[in-house]
Amino acid sequence: MRLSKYFLVTTKETPADAEVVSHQLMLRAGLIRKLGAGLYTWLPLGLRVLQKVEAVVREEMNRAGALEVLVPPQVPAELWQESGRYEKYGAELLRFKDRHQRDFILGPTHEEVITDMARRDIRSYRQLPVNLYQIQTKFRDEIRPRFGVMRAREFLMKDAYSFHLDEADLMREYRNMREAYRSIFTRIGVDFRIVKADSGAIGGDRSEEFHVLAASGEDLLAVSDGSGYAANVEAAETRPQGARGAAVAALEKVSTPTQKACEDVAALLGIPLAATLKLIVAKGRDGGLVALALRGDHVLNAVKAEKHPLVAAPFTLASDAEIRAAFGSEPGFLGPVGAKIPLVADHAAAALSDFVCGANETGFHLRGANWGRDAAEPPTADLRNVVSGDPSPDGQGKLTLVRGIEVGHIFQLGRKYSEAMHMTVLDEAGKEIVPEMGCYGIGVSRIVAAVIEQCNDAAGIVWPEPLAPFRVIVCPIGLEKSPAVKQAAEKLYEELAAAGVEVLLDDRGLRPGPMFADADLIGIPHRIVIGDKGLANAQFEYKRRGAAEPAMIAAMAQAVLERIKIAA
Ligand code: ATP
Ligand code: MG
């Protein structure tokens, strides 16, 4: 491709509204343009990268035995009503009507659509197992679209859905997909981790996420330093703690007129934050309220809390008015002593003795409080986010927290959708059974941004070889003035193209500075500089993107091809 005929629009300035480096570089290198909040156009250069990711994903899915389909992004609402998600999914689901006033949604994920297709056409065990996938645009009306295509409202997803006679076969395919994903991310060339995950709105029994490790990642991951354990903080478990210390102190009321937060109470009393206890009041599953007790230094994990049988799902905090009515105190002064609503304590909160908590009286706290003596022995549960230094739940090592970008998610759905949508097949004995399902997603467009987060330097993007939009850029110096340079550049360009290399010829007649800056910014892995000086010695200058120094090579296409081969 000749740059003089290409749609390349690069800028030096960092766009003001782009917070993370991938978003900045995608705009500066002219990969994407914003159409509206969370909506992006892929320019020619960006689309080439997106299509490379797509190609790797497609090849590995095909190799793993999955079959590609394509279903419409707009879906009749009835299917979502059947699964119950039309009501449950919330404001992320874009709903609209057609001219006949029929309800539709724009698909954020396609379990219902594929299950509907499967229940019509799959009748016999002979047709199972099957794994159907598509690479298609999804729409989620994200509350906070940001970071460019990383968290967009419209994005490209690879979604796959598998159907099985029994759980054992689902397990087999789950492992098969896990391996396919491993191959995909290895081929793409990113540093990734597989972590235990929460199943979220898609539901099901067991799931794992694939994360690209990056400081800008929106997800916190807990990784053990003593074993292979890794989990999204949403799903990382804590275990009951050892025996609780003896109750020594007497219960004593202390005045804390303005101290509502545990931090302030701890500072006033000169005690560690970890010796305080707080109550978080949520809506209960029975329609009433439920109090969740946590240590002052711990953070409630709403995903865990809403799985507790006493807690309403989705997790909803009680209002201040509801708290006042239930406790007779302002929020900020709550505690388990004398609390009149059901209470569940996090394992660590239940292990406290002689702790400080609210007195359920505005302006007062209690010190020397103890479970079993001042407040009833509470039922316990895992309710909090793990913190750095917590023991790994497998008993080996300690957890540390790192940040990641979720690029893939695999689920064992079980019969959640096949049952809700009455899908049955006849087994070998002629009996009707409800198939087991799995589903497997990859954020194809998000991968482009995630890779840039890992692969960049001060000059711009450093594409891993398999994703580079072009592999070689030929930069002639003094193109207009030197017929020898022009001829050598044209010849190299033609020869590389004929050899099947994706090559750019920068024939825009720029000075070396801006020409090299663009080549670095758009991240082309191999740069060939052709100038009169080098040609006098029958040499090209070769530089690998990211290398400190260029090298001289023979002025022949063959020499360039050899360099590329070594790199790949
Ligand atoms: P997240 O937790 O980041 O919101 P999710 O768990 O809701 O993602 P899934 O339903 O598992 O996402 O979707 C499969 C994949 O689609 C994700 O692993 C992610 O890579 C990608 N994805 C999800 N939401 C977005 C988005 N708003 N923009 C770009 N990619 C997305
Ligand atoms: Mg997910």
Short mmCIF file of C-alpha atoms in Angstrom, two decimals, residues 18 25 88 145 242 334 338 389 418:
data_model
loop_
_atom_site.label_atom_id
_atom_site.label_comp_id
_atom_site.label_asym_id
_atom_site.label_seq_id
_atom_site.Cartn_x
_atom_site.Cartn_y
_atom_site.Cartn_z
CA ALA A 18 -8.52 10.11 26.18
CA LEU A 25 -2.67 6.01 20.63
CA LYS A 88 -33.92 -8.57 34.69
CA PRO A 145 -18.56 4.08 28.29
CA GLY A 242 -8.95 -19.03 63.14
CA LEU A 334 -24.87 1.45 63.60
CA GLY A 338 -29.28 -4.35 70.14
CA GLY A 389 -1.90 -10.41 52.03
CA SER A 418 -32.28 -24.81 27.65
#
